[in-house]
C-alpha positions as a printed NumPy array, in Angstrom:
array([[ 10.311,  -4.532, -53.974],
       [ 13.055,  -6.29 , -52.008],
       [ 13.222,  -3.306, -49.982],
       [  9.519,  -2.733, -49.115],
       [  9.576,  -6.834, -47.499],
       [ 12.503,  -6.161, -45.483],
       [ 10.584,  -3.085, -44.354],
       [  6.866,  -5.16 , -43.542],
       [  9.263,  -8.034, -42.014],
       [ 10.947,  -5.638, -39.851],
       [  7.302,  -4.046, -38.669],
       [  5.799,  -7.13 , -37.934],
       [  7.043,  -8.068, -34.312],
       [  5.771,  -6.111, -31.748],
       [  9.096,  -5.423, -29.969],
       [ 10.005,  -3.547, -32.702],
       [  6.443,  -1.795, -33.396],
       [  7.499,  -0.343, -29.827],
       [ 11.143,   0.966, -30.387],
       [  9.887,   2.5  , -33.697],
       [  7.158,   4.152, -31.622],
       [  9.553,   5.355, -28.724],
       [ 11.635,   6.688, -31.418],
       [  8.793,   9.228, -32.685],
       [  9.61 ,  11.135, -29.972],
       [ 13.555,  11.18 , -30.336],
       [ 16.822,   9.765, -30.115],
       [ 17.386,   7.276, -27.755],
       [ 20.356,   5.319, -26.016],
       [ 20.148,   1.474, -26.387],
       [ 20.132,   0.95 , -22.725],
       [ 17.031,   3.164, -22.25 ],
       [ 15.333,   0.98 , -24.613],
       [ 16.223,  -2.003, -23.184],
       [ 14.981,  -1.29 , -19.594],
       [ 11.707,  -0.066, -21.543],
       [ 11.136,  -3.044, -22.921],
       [ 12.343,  -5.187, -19.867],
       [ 13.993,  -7.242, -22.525],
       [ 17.883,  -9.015, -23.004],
       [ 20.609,  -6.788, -24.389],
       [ 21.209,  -9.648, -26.881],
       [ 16.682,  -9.927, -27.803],
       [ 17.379,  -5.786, -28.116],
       [ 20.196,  -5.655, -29.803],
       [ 18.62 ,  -8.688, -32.177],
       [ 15.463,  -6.106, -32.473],
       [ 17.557,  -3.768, -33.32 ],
       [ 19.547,  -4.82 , -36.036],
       [ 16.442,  -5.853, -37.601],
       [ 15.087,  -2.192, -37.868],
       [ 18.315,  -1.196, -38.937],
       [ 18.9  ,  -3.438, -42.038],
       [ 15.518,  -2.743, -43.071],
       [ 16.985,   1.051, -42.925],
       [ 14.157,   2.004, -40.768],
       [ 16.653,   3.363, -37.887],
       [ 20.099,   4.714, -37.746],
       [ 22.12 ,   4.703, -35.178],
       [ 25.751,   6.747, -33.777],
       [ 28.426,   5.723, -31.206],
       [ 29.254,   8.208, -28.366],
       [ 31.513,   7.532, -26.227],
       [ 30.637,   3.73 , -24.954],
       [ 26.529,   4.579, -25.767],
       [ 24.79 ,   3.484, -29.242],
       [ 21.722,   5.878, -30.115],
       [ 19.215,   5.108, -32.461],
       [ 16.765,   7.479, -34.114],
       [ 14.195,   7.213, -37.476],
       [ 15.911,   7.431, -40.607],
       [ 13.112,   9.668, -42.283],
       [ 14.897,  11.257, -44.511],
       [ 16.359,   8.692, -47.351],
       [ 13.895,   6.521, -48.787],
       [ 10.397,   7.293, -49.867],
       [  8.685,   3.888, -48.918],
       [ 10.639,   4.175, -45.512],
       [  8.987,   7.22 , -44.936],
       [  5.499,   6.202, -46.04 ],
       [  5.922,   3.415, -43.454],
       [  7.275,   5.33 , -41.026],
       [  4.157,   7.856, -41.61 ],
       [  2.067,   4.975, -41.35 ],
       [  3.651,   3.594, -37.807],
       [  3.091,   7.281, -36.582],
       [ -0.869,   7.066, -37.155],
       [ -1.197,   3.559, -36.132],
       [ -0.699,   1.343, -32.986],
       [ -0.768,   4.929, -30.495],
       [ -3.874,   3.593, -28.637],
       [ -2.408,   0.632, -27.557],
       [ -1.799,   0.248, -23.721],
       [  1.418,  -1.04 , -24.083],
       [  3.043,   1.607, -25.997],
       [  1.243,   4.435, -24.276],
       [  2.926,   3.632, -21.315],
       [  6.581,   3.343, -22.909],
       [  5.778,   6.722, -24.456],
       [  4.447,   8.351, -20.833],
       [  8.471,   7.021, -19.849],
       [ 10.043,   8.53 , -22.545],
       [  7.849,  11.852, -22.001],
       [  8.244,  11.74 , -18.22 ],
       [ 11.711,  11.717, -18.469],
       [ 11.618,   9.147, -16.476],
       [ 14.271,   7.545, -18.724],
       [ 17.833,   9.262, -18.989],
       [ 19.879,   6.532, -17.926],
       [ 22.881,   6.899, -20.077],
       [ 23.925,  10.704, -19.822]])
């Protein structure tokens, strides 16, 4: 049960509704998230860590980058949530746009 609060604390800030939701479409480098979000390294990385203890993202070092990703594949109530994220909160304005970014390609800053 501990688990599944981590998981609904970790989902309820809207930040981090976002990164989940630019994740659905793929790995990405911190820095591309934090120009998406127009936010502070330190508010990201903050955002971040949250998802991550709540084992909703994973991330791996290359070179000087951090990319994160969905961790879909460990936990079933991660990926019930997870599920859930992907059918809710697409029609907001907000995340539509940080998803046309990501889709554009507009974002690529750290290759």
């Amino acid at each position: 049960m501990e688990n599944v609060i981590k998981i609904f604390k970790a989902l309820g800030d809207y930040n981090r509704l976002r990164i989940i939701k630019m994740l659905e479409n793929g790995e990405l480098c911190v820095c591309e998230i934090t120009d998406i979000l127009s936010l502070s390294i330190s508010s990201v990385s903050k955002h971040l860590s949250i998802l991550s203890n709540a084992n909703l993202i994973k991330s791996r070092k290359k070179g000087k980058w951090v990319y994160y990703r969905l961790n879909e594949g460990e936990l079933p109530e991660i990926q019930n949530m997870l599920g859930l994220t992907k059918l809710l909160c697409s029609n907001d304005i907000i995340i539509q746009q940080d998803l046309s970014k990501i889709k554009n390609k507009f974002y690529k800053l750290c290759n």
